[in-house]
Coordinates of C-alpha atoms in Angstrom, one line a residue:
Chain A
M2 CA 17.6 -19.4 6.9
A3 CA 17.8 -15.9 4.9
L4 CA 21.0 -14.0 2.5
V5 CA 20.9 -10.5 2.7
N6 CA 23.2 -9.3 -0.4
G7 CA 25.0 -12.9 0.5
L8 CA 25.4 -12.6 3.9
E9 CA 23.3 -15.2 6.9
T10 CA 21.2 -12.9 8.6
N11 CA 17.5 -12.2 9.0
L12 CA 18.5 -7.9 9.4
V13 CA 18.2 -5.6 7.3
S14 CA 18.6 -1.8 7.6
I15 CA 16.1 0.3 8.9
N16 CA 17.0 3.1 6.4
D17 CA 17.0 0.6 3.3
R18 CA 14.1 1.9 1.3
G19 CA 12.3 -1.1 0.6
L20 CA 10.8 -0.6 4.3
L21 CA 10.6 3.6 4.1
Y22 CA 9.1 3.2 1.0
G23 CA 8.1 -0.1 -0.4
D24 CA 10.5 0.5 -2.9
G25 CA 11.4 -2.9 -4.5
L26 CA 9.8 -6.0 -5.7
F27 CA 9.6 -9.6 -5.2
E28 CA 9.0 -13.0 -6.6
T29 CA 7.7 -16.3 -3.9
V30 CA 9.0 -19.4 -6.7
L31 CA 8.2 -22.8 -5.3
V32 CA 11.2 -25.5 -5.0
H33 CA 10.9 -28.8 -5.1
A34 CA 14.3 -30.9 -4.0
A35 CA 14.9 -31.7 -7.7
G36 CA 14.8 -27.3 -8.1
P37 CA 12.8 -24.1 -8.6
C38 CA 9.8 -24.6 -10.7
L39 CA 9.3 -21.4 -13.3
W40 CA 12.1 -20.6 -12.3
R41 CA 12.5 -18.7 -15.8
Q42 CA 9.3 -16.7 -15.4
H43 CA 10.5 -15.7 -11.8
L44 CA 13.4 -13.7 -12.7
D45 CA 12.4 -12.9 -16.1
R46 CA 9.3 -10.9 -13.9
L47 CA 11.4 -9.7 -11.0
E48 CA 14.4 -8.3 -13.9
Q49 CA 11.4 -6.4 -15.6
G50 CA 9.8 -5.0 -12.7
A51 CA 13.3 -3.7 -11.9
Q52 CA 13.7 -2.1 -15.2
R53 CA 10.4 -0.8 -14.5
L54 CA 11.5 1.0 -11.1
A55 CA 14.9 1.9 -12.7
I56 CA 16.7 -0.9 -10.0
P57 CA 20.4 -2.5 -11.1
S58 CA 19.0 -5.7 -11.1
P59 CA 22.2 -8.6 -9.6
P60 CA 23.6 -10.9 -12.6
R61 CA 21.6 -13.7 -12.6
D62 CA 25.1 -16.2 -11.8
L63 CA 25.1 -14.2 -8.1
I64 CA 21.2 -15.3 -7.7
L65 CA 22.1 -18.7 -8.1
G66 CA 24.7 -19.1 -6.0
E67 CA 22.4 -17.6 -2.8
C68 CA 20.0 -20.1 -4.0
A69 CA 22.0 -23.4 -3.8
R70 CA 23.3 -22.2 -0.8
L71 CA 19.7 -22.0 0.5
A72 CA 18.6 -24.9 -0.8
S73 CA 17.3 -27.8 1.4
T74 CA 16.3 -30.7 0.6
E75 CA 13.2 -30.8 2.8
A76 CA 11.6 -30.2 -0.6
P77 CA 8.7 -28.3 -1.5
W78 CA 9.6 -25.2 0.6
V79 CA 9.3 -21.7 -0.6
L80 CA 12.1 -19.0 -2.1
K81 CA 10.9 -15.3 -1.3
I82 CA 13.5 -13.0 -3.1
L83 CA 13.4 -9.0 -2.1
L84 CA 14.8 -7.0 -4.5
T85 CA 14.8 -3.1 -3.2
R86 CA 16.7 0.1 -4.2
G87 CA 19.0 0.1 -1.4
G88 CA 20.0 2.3 1.5
G89 CA 19.3 6.1 1.3
G90 CA 19.1 9.1 2.9
R91 CA 15.4 10.7 4.2
G92 CA 13.7 11.4 1.3
Y93 CA 11.7 10.2 -2.1
L94 CA 14.9 11.4 -4.2
A95 CA 17.0 8.0 -4.8
P96 CA 20.3 8.0 -5.2
A97 CA 22.0 8.6 -8.4
R98 CA 23.9 5.1 -7.9
P99 CA 21.7 2.9 -5.7
E100 CA 23.5 -0.3 -3.9
P101 CA 20.3 -2.2 -4.0
T102 CA 19.4 -4.8 -1.7
R103 CA 18.7 -8.9 -2.4
I104 CA 16.6 -10.8 0.3
L105 CA 16.7 -14.7 0.0
M106 CA 14.1 -16.2 2.3
R107 CA 13.0 -19.5 2.7
Y108 CA 10.2 -20.2 4.0
P109 CA 8.3 -23.5 4.6
A110 CA 5.6 -24.9 1.4
P111 CA 2.1 -23.2 2.3
D112 CA -0.1 -26.3 3.7
Y113 CA -3.8 -25.6 1.8
P114 CA -6.3 -28.2 1.8
P115 CA -5.2 -30.0 -1.1
A116 CA -9.3 -30.9 -2.1
W117 CA -8.8 -27.4 -2.8
Q118 CA -6.9 -28.3 -6.1
E119 CA -9.6 -31.5 -6.8
H120 CA -13.0 -29.5 -5.3
G121 CA -12.2 -26.4 -6.1
V122 CA -12.4 -23.5 -3.9
A123 CA -15.0 -21.0 -2.3
L124 CA -14.1 -16.9 -2.7
R125 CA -15.7 -13.9 -1.4
F126 CA -15.9 -10.5 -3.2
C127 CA -13.5 -7.6 -1.2
Q128 CA -14.7 -3.9 -0.8
T129 CA -10.9 -3.0 -0.9
R130 CA -10.3 -1.9 -4.5
L131 CA -7.2 -1.6 -6.1
G132 CA -5.7 2.0 -7.3
E133 CA -4.5 2.5 -10.7
N134 CA -1.4 3.2 -11.3
P135 CA -0.1 2.5 -15.6
R136 CA 3.1 2.5 -14.7
L137 CA 3.0 0.0 -11.3
A138 CA 0.7 -2.4 -13.0
G139 CA 2.1 -6.0 -13.9
I140 CA 5.3 -6.0 -11.7
K141 CA 5.4 -7.2 -8.3
H142 CA 6.4 -4.7 -6.4
L143 CA 6.7 -3.9 -2.0
N144 CA 3.1 -1.6 -2.1
R145 CA 0.7 -4.8 -1.2
L146 CA -1.0 -2.6 1.7
E147 CA -4.2 -2.6 -0.5
Q148 CA -3.9 -6.7 -0.8
V149 CA -3.4 -6.7 2.7
L150 CA -6.7 -4.8 3.0
A151 CA -8.7 -7.1 1.4
R152 CA -7.1 -10.0 3.3
G153 CA -8.1 -8.8 6.4
E154 CA -11.7 -8.2 4.8
W155 CA -12.2 -12.7 5.9
T156 CA -11.4 -14.3 8.8
D157 CA -13.2 -17.6 7.4
P158 CA -10.4 -20.2 6.8
Q159 CA -13.3 -22.2 3.7
I160 CA -12.9 -19.1 2.2
A161 CA -9.7 -19.6 0.0
E162 CA -9.4 -16.3 -2.0
G163 CA -11.4 -12.9 -2.5
L164 CA -11.9 -11.1 -5.6
M165 CA -10.5 -7.4 -5.9
C166 CA -12.1 -5.0 -7.8
D167 CA -10.5 -1.4 -9.5
G168 CA -11.7 1.5 -8.8
R169 CA -14.3 1.1 -11.5
G170 CA -15.7 -1.7 -10.7
R171 CA -13.4 -4.0 -13.1
L172 CA -12.5 -7.6 -11.4
I173 CA -9.0 -7.9 -11.5
G174 CA -7.8 -10.8 -9.8
G175 CA -7.4 -12.1 -6.2
T176 CA -5.3 -11.1 -3.3
M177 CA -3.0 -12.6 -4.3
S178 CA -3.6 -14.9 -7.5
N179 CA -5.0 -13.9 -11.5
L180 CA -9.0 -15.2 -12.6
F181 CA -9.5 -17.4 -15.8
L182 CA -13.2 -17.5 -16.5
V183 CA -14.4 -20.1 -18.9
A184 CA -16.9 -18.6 -22.0
G185 CA -17.7 -21.5 -23.9
D186 CA -14.2 -22.3 -26.1
V187 CA -12.7 -18.3 -24.8
L188 CA -11.0 -17.7 -21.9
V189 CA -11.5 -14.2 -20.3
T190 CA -9.0 -12.9 -17.8
P191 CA -8.8 -8.8 -16.3
A192 CA -6.4 -6.7 -18.7
I193 CA -3.6 -5.8 -16.1
N194 CA -2.6 -2.4 -17.5
S195 CA -3.3 -0.6 -14.7
C196 CA -3.4 -2.7 -12.1
G197 CA -3.0 -6.4 -10.8
I198 CA 0.3 -8.5 -11.1
A199 CA 1.1 -10.5 -14.4
G200 CA 1.5 -13.3 -12.6
T201 CA 3.7 -16.8 -13.7
V202 CA 0.8 -19.0 -14.1
R203 CA -0.9 -16.6 -16.1
S204 CA 1.2 -16.4 -18.7
R205 CA 2.0 -20.6 -19.1
V206 CA -2.0 -20.3 -18.6
M207 CA -2.4 -18.3 -21.8
E208 CA 0.7 -20.4 -23.4
I209 CA -0.6 -23.5 -23.0
A210 CA -4.4 -22.1 -24.2
A211 CA -3.0 -21.3 -26.9
E212 CA -2.0 -25.1 -27.7
E213 CA -5.1 -26.2 -27.1
G214 CA -6.7 -24.4 -29.4
L215 CA -8.4 -22.7 -26.7
Q216 CA -9.2 -18.7 -27.2
V217 CA -7.3 -16.8 -24.5
R218 CA -8.8 -13.1 -24.3
E219 CA -7.2 -10.2 -22.3
A220 CA -11.2 -7.9 -20.6
D221 CA -12.6 -5.1 -18.9
I222 CA -14.6 -8.2 -16.7
Q223 CA -16.8 -7.2 -14.7
R224 CA -18.6 -8.8 -11.4
S225 CA -21.8 -10.0 -13.8
D226 CA -19.1 -11.3 -16.3
L227 CA -17.9 -13.8 -14.0
E228 CA -21.4 -14.6 -12.0
K229 CA -22.5 -15.7 -15.8
A230 CA -19.6 -17.5 -16.6
D231 CA -19.6 -20.9 -17.5
A232 CA -16.2 -21.8 -15.3
A233 CA -13.9 -19.8 -13.4
F234 CA -10.1 -21.1 -12.1
L235 CA -7.4 -18.8 -10.2
T236 CA -3.7 -19.3 -10.5
N237 CA -0.5 -18.1 -8.9
A238 CA 3.1 -20.1 -8.5
L239 CA 2.0 -21.6 -5.2
I240 CA -1.9 -23.1 -5.5
G241 CA -0.7 -24.0 -9.7
V242 CA -5.3 -23.6 -10.4
W243 CA -7.6 -23.9 -7.6
P244 CA -11.0 -24.4 -10.0
V245 CA -13.4 -21.6 -8.3
R246 CA -16.6 -23.7 -6.7
Q247 CA -18.1 -20.6 -5.2
F248 CA -18.1 -16.7 -5.4
E249 CA -19.9 -15.0 -2.9
H250 CA -24.2 -17.7 -3.1
I251 CA -23.4 -18.5 -6.4
P252 CA -22.0 -21.8 -7.3
F253 CA -19.2 -23.0 -11.1
D254 CA -19.7 -26.2 -12.4
L255 CA -16.4 -27.8 -12.1
G256 CA -17.4 -30.3 -15.6
R257 CA -16.6 -27.4 -17.3
L258 CA -13.5 -26.3 -17.2
P259 CA -11.3 -27.3 -19.7
G260 CA -9.9 -30.3 -18.2
S261 CA -6.7 -30.7 -20.4
L262 CA -5.1 -27.3 -20.2
I263 CA -5.4 -26.9 -16.3
E264 CA -3.8 -30.7 -15.7
R265 CA -1.2 -29.4 -18.6
V266 CA -0.8 -25.9 -15.8
R267 CA -0.4 -27.8 -12.8
R268 CA 1.8 -29.7 -14.2
A269 CA 4.4 -26.2 -15.9
A270 CA 3.4 -24.7 -12.0
F271 CA 4.4 -27.6 -10.2
T272 CA 7.4 -29.8 -12.1
P273 CA 10.6 -28.7 -11.3
G274 CA 13.5 -27.8 -13.9
G275 CA 17.0 -26.9 -12.9
W276 CA 18.3 -24.2 -11.6
R277 CA 20.8 -23.1 -14.4
T278 CA 17.9 -23.1 -16.6
G279 CA 17.1 -19.7 -15.8
Chain B
M18 CA 20.9 7.6 16.4
A19 CA 18.0 5.3 15.5
L20 CA 15.6 3.5 18.3
V21 CA 13.9 -0.2 17.1
N22 CA 10.6 -0.7 20.1
G23 CA 13.5 1.1 22.4
L24 CA 16.6 -0.8 21.8
E25 CA 18.8 1.1 20.6
T26 CA 19.7 -0.2 16.5
N27 CA 19.7 0.4 12.5
L28 CA 18.4 -2.8 11.9
V29 CA 14.9 -4.4 11.6
S30 CA 13.7 -8.4 11.1
I31 CA 13.5 -8.6 7.0
N32 CA 10.7 -10.4 8.2
D33 CA 8.8 -7.5 9.4
R34 CA 5.6 -6.5 6.8
G35 CA 6.9 -2.5 6.4
L36 CA 9.4 -4.1 4.0
L37 CA 7.5 -7.1 2.9
Y38 CA 4.0 -5.1 1.9
G39 CA 4.7 -1.2 3.7
D40 CA 2.5 -2.8 5.9
G41 CA 2.5 0.2 8.0
L42 CA 2.9 4.4 8.6
F43 CA 5.7 7.1 9.3
E44 CA 5.6 10.7 10.5
T45 CA 7.8 13.7 9.9
V46 CA 8.5 16.0 12.5
L47 CA 11.1 19.1 12.9
V48 CA 12.3 19.3 16.0
H49 CA 14.3 22.5 17.2
A50 CA 16.1 22.1 20.9
A51 CA 12.8 23.2 22.4
G52 CA 10.5 20.5 21.7
P53 CA 8.8 19.2 18.4
C54 CA 6.6 21.6 15.9
L55 CA 3.2 20.3 15.3
W56 CA 3.3 17.4 17.7
R57 CA 0.3 17.1 18.8
Q58 CA -1.1 16.8 14.9
H59 CA 2.0 14.1 13.5
L60 CA 0.9 12.0 17.0
D61 CA -2.9 12.1 15.8
R62 CA -1.8 11.3 12.4
L63 CA -0.5 8.8 13.3
E64 CA -2.8 7.1 15.3
Q65 CA -5.4 7.6 12.9
G66 CA -4.0 6.3 10.2
A67 CA -3.0 3.7 12.7
Q68 CA -6.9 3.2 13.6
R69 CA -7.7 3.1 9.8
L70 CA -4.8 0.2 9.4
A71 CA -5.7 -1.8 12.3
I72 CA -2.4 -1.3 13.8
P73 CA -2.0 -0.9 17.5
S74 CA -1.2 2.6 18.1
P75 CA 1.8 2.1 21.1
P76 CA 1.2 4.4 24.2
R77 CA 2.1 8.1 24.0
D78 CA 4.6 7.6 26.9
L79 CA 6.2 5.5 25.2
I80 CA 6.8 7.2 22.4
L81 CA 7.5 10.5 24.3
G82 CA 10.4 8.4 26.5
E83 CA 12.2 7.7 23.6
C84 CA 11.9 11.3 21.8
A85 CA 13.3 12.2 25.1
R86 CA 16.6 9.3 24.8
L87 CA 16.7 10.8 20.9
A88 CA 16.6 14.1 21.5
S89 CA 19.5 16.6 20.5
T90 CA 21.0 20.1 20.8
E91 CA 22.3 20.3 18.2
A92 CA 18.7 21.9 16.9
P93 CA 17.0 21.5 14.2
W94 CA 16.7 18.2 13.6
V95 CA 13.9 15.9 12.0
L96 CA 12.2 13.2 14.1
K97 CA 10.8 10.0 11.9
I98 CA 8.9 7.8 13.5
L99 CA 7.7 4.8 11.9
L100 CA 4.9 2.1 13.4
T101 CA 5.3 -1.2 11.2
R102 CA 2.4 -4.1 11.5
G103 CA 5.1 -5.9 13.0
G104 CA 6.6 -9.2 12.2
G105 CA 4.5 -12.1 10.1
G106 CA 4.5 -15.1 8.7
R107 CA 4.6 -15.4 4.4
G108 CA 1.2 -14.4 2.7
Y109 CA -0.5 -11.2 3.4
L110 CA -3.0 -12.0 5.8
A111 CA -2.4 -10.4 9.3
P112 CA -1.8 -11.7 12.4
A113 CA -3.9 -11.9 14.7
R114 CA -2.2 -10.1 17.5
P115 CA 0.1 -7.9 15.8
E116 CA 3.2 -6.7 17.8
P117 CA 3.9 -3.5 16.7
T118 CA 7.7 -2.8 15.0
R119 CA 8.1 1.2 16.2
I120 CA 11.2 3.1 15.1
L121 CA 12.6 6.1 15.7
M122 CA 15.0 8.2 13.8
R123 CA 17.5 10.9 13.7
Y124 CA 17.7 13.0 10.4
P125 CA 19.5 16.5 9.8
A126 CA 17.6 18.7 9.0
P127 CA 17.3 19.0 5.0
D128 CA 19.1 22.2 3.5
Y129 CA 17.0 23.9 1.6
P130 CA 18.2 27.2 -0.1
P131 CA 16.4 29.8 2.0
A132 CA 16.0 32.2 -1.0
W133 CA 12.5 29.2 -1.3
Q134 CA 10.8 30.6 1.7
E135 CA 11.7 33.5 0.8
H136 CA 11.8 34.1 -3.0
G137 CA 9.1 31.1 -3.6
V138 CA 10.1 28.2 -5.8
A139 CA 10.0 26.8 -9.3
L140 CA 7.6 23.6 -9.5
R141 CA 7.5 21.0 -12.7
F142 CA 4.3 18.8 -13.6
C143 CA 4.9 15.3 -13.3
Q144 CA 4.0 11.7 -15.3
T145 CA 3.8 9.8 -12.5
R146 CA 0.3 9.6 -11.3
L147 CA -1.7 8.5 -8.0
G148 CA -3.7 5.7 -7.9
E149 CA -6.7 6.2 -6.2
N150 CA -7.6 4.5 -2.8
P151 CA -10.5 6.0 0.1
R152 CA -9.2 3.5 2.5
L153 CA -5.9 4.5 2.0
A154 CA -6.4 8.2 1.2
G155 CA -5.2 10.7 3.4
I156 CA -3.0 8.8 5.9
K157 CA 1.2 8.0 5.9
H158 CA 1.8 5.4 5.0
L159 CA 4.5 3.1 3.6
N160 CA 2.9 2.8 0.1
R161 CA 5.6 5.9 -1.4
L162 CA 6.1 4.3 -5.3
E163 CA 4.0 6.6 -7.1
Q164 CA 6.5 9.6 -4.9
V165 CA 10.0 8.0 -6.0
L166 CA 8.8 7.6 -9.8
A167 CA 7.3 11.2 -9.8
R168 CA 10.2 12.4 -8.0
G169 CA 12.6 10.3 -10.1
E170 CA 11.0 12.2 -13.1
W171 CA 13.6 15.7 -12.2
T172 CA 17.3 16.3 -10.9
D173 CA 17.9 19.5 -11.9
P174 CA 18.3 21.1 -8.3
Q175 CA 16.2 23.9 -9.3
I176 CA 13.0 22.9 -9.5
A177 CA 12.6 22.8 -5.6
E178 CA 8.8 20.0 -6.4
G179 CA 7.2 17.6 -8.6
L180 CA 2.7 18.5 -8.6
M181 CA 1.0 14.4 -8.7
C182 CA -2.5 14.1 -10.7
D183 CA -4.3 11.7 -9.6
G184 CA -5.3 8.9 -13.0
R185 CA -8.6 11.2 -13.8
G186 CA -6.0 14.1 -14.0
R187 CA -7.4 16.2 -11.4
L188 CA -4.1 17.7 -9.4
I189 CA -3.6 15.9 -6.1
G190 CA -0.1 18.2 -4.3
G191 CA 3.7 17.6 -4.6
T192 CA 5.4 14.2 -4.3
M193 CA 5.7 15.6 -0.7
S194 CA 3.9 18.5 -0.1
N195 CA 0.3 19.8 0.2
L196 CA -1.1 22.1 -2.6
F197 CA -2.9 25.4 -2.3
L198 CA -4.1 28.2 -4.7
V199 CA -5.4 32.0 -4.3
A200 CA -8.1 33.2 -6.0
G201 CA -8.8 36.4 -4.9
D202 CA -9.9 35.8 -1.1
V203 CA -10.7 32.3 -1.8
L204 CA -7.9 29.7 -0.5
V205 CA -8.7 26.1 -2.3
T206 CA -6.5 22.6 -2.3
P207 CA -6.8 19.5 -3.5
A208 CA -9.5 17.1 -2.0
I209 CA -8.3 13.9 -1.0
N210 CA -10.6 11.7 -0.5
S211 CA -9.3 9.2 -3.4
C212 CA -5.4 9.7 -2.7
G213 CA -3.1 12.1 -1.3
I214 CA -1.5 12.6 2.3
A215 CA -3.3 15.1 5.0
G216 CA -0.9 17.4 5.3
T217 CA -0.4 18.9 9.3
V218 CA 0.2 22.3 8.3
R219 CA -2.4 21.9 6.0
S220 CA -4.8 21.4 8.6
R221 CA -3.1 24.9 10.2
V222 CA -3.3 26.6 7.4
M223 CA -7.0 25.8 7.2
E224 CA -7.3 26.7 10.8
I225 CA -5.5 29.6 10.5
A226 CA -7.5 30.6 7.5
A227 CA -10.2 30.3 9.2
E228 CA -9.5 32.8 11.5
E229 CA -8.0 35.2 8.9
G230 CA -11.8 35.6 7.7
L231 CA -10.4 33.7 4.7
Q232 CA -12.5 31.2 2.3
V233 CA -10.9 27.3 2.2
R234 CA -12.0 25.1 0.1
E235 CA -11.3 21.6 -1.0
A236 CA -12.3 20.8 -4.0
D237 CA -11.5 19.1 -7.8
I238 CA -8.7 21.0 -8.8
Q239 CA -7.4 20.2 -13.0
R240 CA -4.1 21.9 -13.8
S241 CA -5.6 24.8 -15.9
D242 CA -7.0 26.2 -11.8
L243 CA -3.6 26.5 -11.3
E244 CA -2.3 28.3 -14.1
K245 CA -5.4 30.9 -14.0
A246 CA -4.7 31.3 -9.7
D247 CA -3.5 34.5 -8.9
A248 CA -0.9 32.8 -6.8
A249 CA 0.4 29.7 -4.9
F250 CA 1.4 28.1 -2.0
L251 CA 2.6 24.6 -1.1
T252 CA 3.1 22.9 2.5
N253 CA 4.7 20.4 4.7
A254 CA 6.4 20.0 7.8
L255 CA 9.8 20.5 7.0
I256 CA 9.8 23.2 5.0
G257 CA 6.3 25.1 6.2
V258 CA 5.5 27.2 3.5
W259 CA 7.0 27.5 -0.2
P260 CA 5.7 30.2 -2.1
V261 CA 5.3 29.0 -5.9
R262 CA 7.2 31.2 -8.0
Q263 CA 7.3 29.0 -11.2
F264 CA 4.8 26.3 -12.3
E265 CA 6.7 25.0 -16.0
H266 CA 6.9 27.8 -17.4
I267 CA 3.9 30.0 -15.8
P268 CA 5.5 32.8 -13.6
F269 CA 3.3 33.3 -10.2
D270 CA 2.6 37.0 -8.4
L271 CA 4.3 36.3 -4.9
G272 CA 2.4 39.5 -4.1
R273 CA -1.0 38.1 -4.5
L274 CA -0.1 35.4 -1.2
P275 CA -2.6 35.9 1.4
G276 CA 0.7 37.4 3.8
S277 CA -0.8 37.6 6.7
L278 CA -1.8 34.1 7.2
I279 CA 1.3 32.5 5.9
E280 CA 2.9 34.5 8.3
R281 CA 1.4 32.2 10.9
V282 CA 1.3 29.5 9.3
R283 CA 4.9 29.3 9.2
R284 CA 5.3 30.1 12.5
A285 CA 2.9 27.9 13.3
A286 CA 5.1 25.0 11.5
F287 CA 8.1 26.5 12.8
T288 CA 7.7 27.1 16.6
P289 CA 8.4 24.0 18.9
G290 CA 6.4 23.0 21.7
G291 CA 7.0 20.8 24.3
W292 CA 7.1 17.2 24.0
R293 CA 4.1 16.7 26.7
T294 CA 1.9 19.0 24.7
G295 CA 0.6 15.4 22.3

């Protein structure tokens, strides 16, 4: 089931700038019967992205009302929200008064192997690079061809994720996840000033780490930094935390992960709150 | 009027990867009553882009048949072709056997001031940068947020176009056009190995210049190179050639343009051929 500007339909105009130019944003939210996870973070990021792209944000109450219509008791499910600049003629110039399109979709929750949470995942290195653009960095916009090409580099179902660099060889993250390295008592995560996405779980890691007395540094990270790290893990809203078991041929020690932090981050990522807490 | 996979409709699925990720390509073709302009170049580029993105190309005969249904006697008009990877579930991984979506749209021809052809255009410099990605450079894919943001930097209708640099400060072209500098008997145009689009008129300029005994160099161009150039012009399939009259506060001499070349390029860009010549 899906709603486009509040109407139950699976169709959108071919003149929508989301299709023509990727002129829009999206969010992917894990939802339990009791409500959505990290809901405030998702709504905040959507609004920050809309501000960056100068797309008017729909009122939160409007989104909440539509989420209530979409909500399913067959939990957990995935709510995908798209917000585009809406219709427009041919040409890049946006209408002076855009009428955004909001699309809410319900998907089944992904069925990743449970072992990936517990025993970690195997990663590969992707050849596809991320272009740098500070104006687009951090937000979850609809220009995702780089991720599509990178994800197309492997079909082996044993490989859970691929890591991507920018053009200067700096590791930025996975095709769909943020990366954290563990170096003693310090967590290091790639800076996302020129590309990459400011993940909702990523920000919770940074908050919880501070509470746990762990230092977190946002830094330029090379592939060799990962290879030398004590441990590593990935985060996103649907996976929570995946420990890294192996990157290419290099094994990682799950025993050196900050267990208490990871437990708390998982709880933060997987515990539903109310729709109204947003 | 528009056709989506051969059916007359203005709607497309919200699960189309063109919308979800900008996972597709487009072409913008000028069409006269007698037929399309630069048709072979457009079809070639569409197929090259599809090959790069591993999207199956529709047979040319299929496109030709649909163009015939779309063709209007109210010429000139603009044919916009979109080719996306088609539907797919949530997530970047593409279906093993994609069923592409092809969309053909008919737009009115743009009504640029005729003086822009004859007396040249005023350009500005855009702050929005182009991210570098060799795998996406040259092809006309649907990830166009950078162009949208750049085009959003001005509203003054006297400014015809804005020029964009990559992150390293190299001039790449206009938001919707290719750039040529004139330096004596040499034409210089930005290399498009890491970003930018291989324009259909751009390639005709290079062919015609060779016939005219003019040297053409693809090179890294700085803003200062443009400022020192004898003359400059822009090209695309709808504008043909626009001489540059002014860039920011710097005036340019239209008298130093290679007049014969420009006349021939315009003829190449604006002379319709048959649909079957593709």
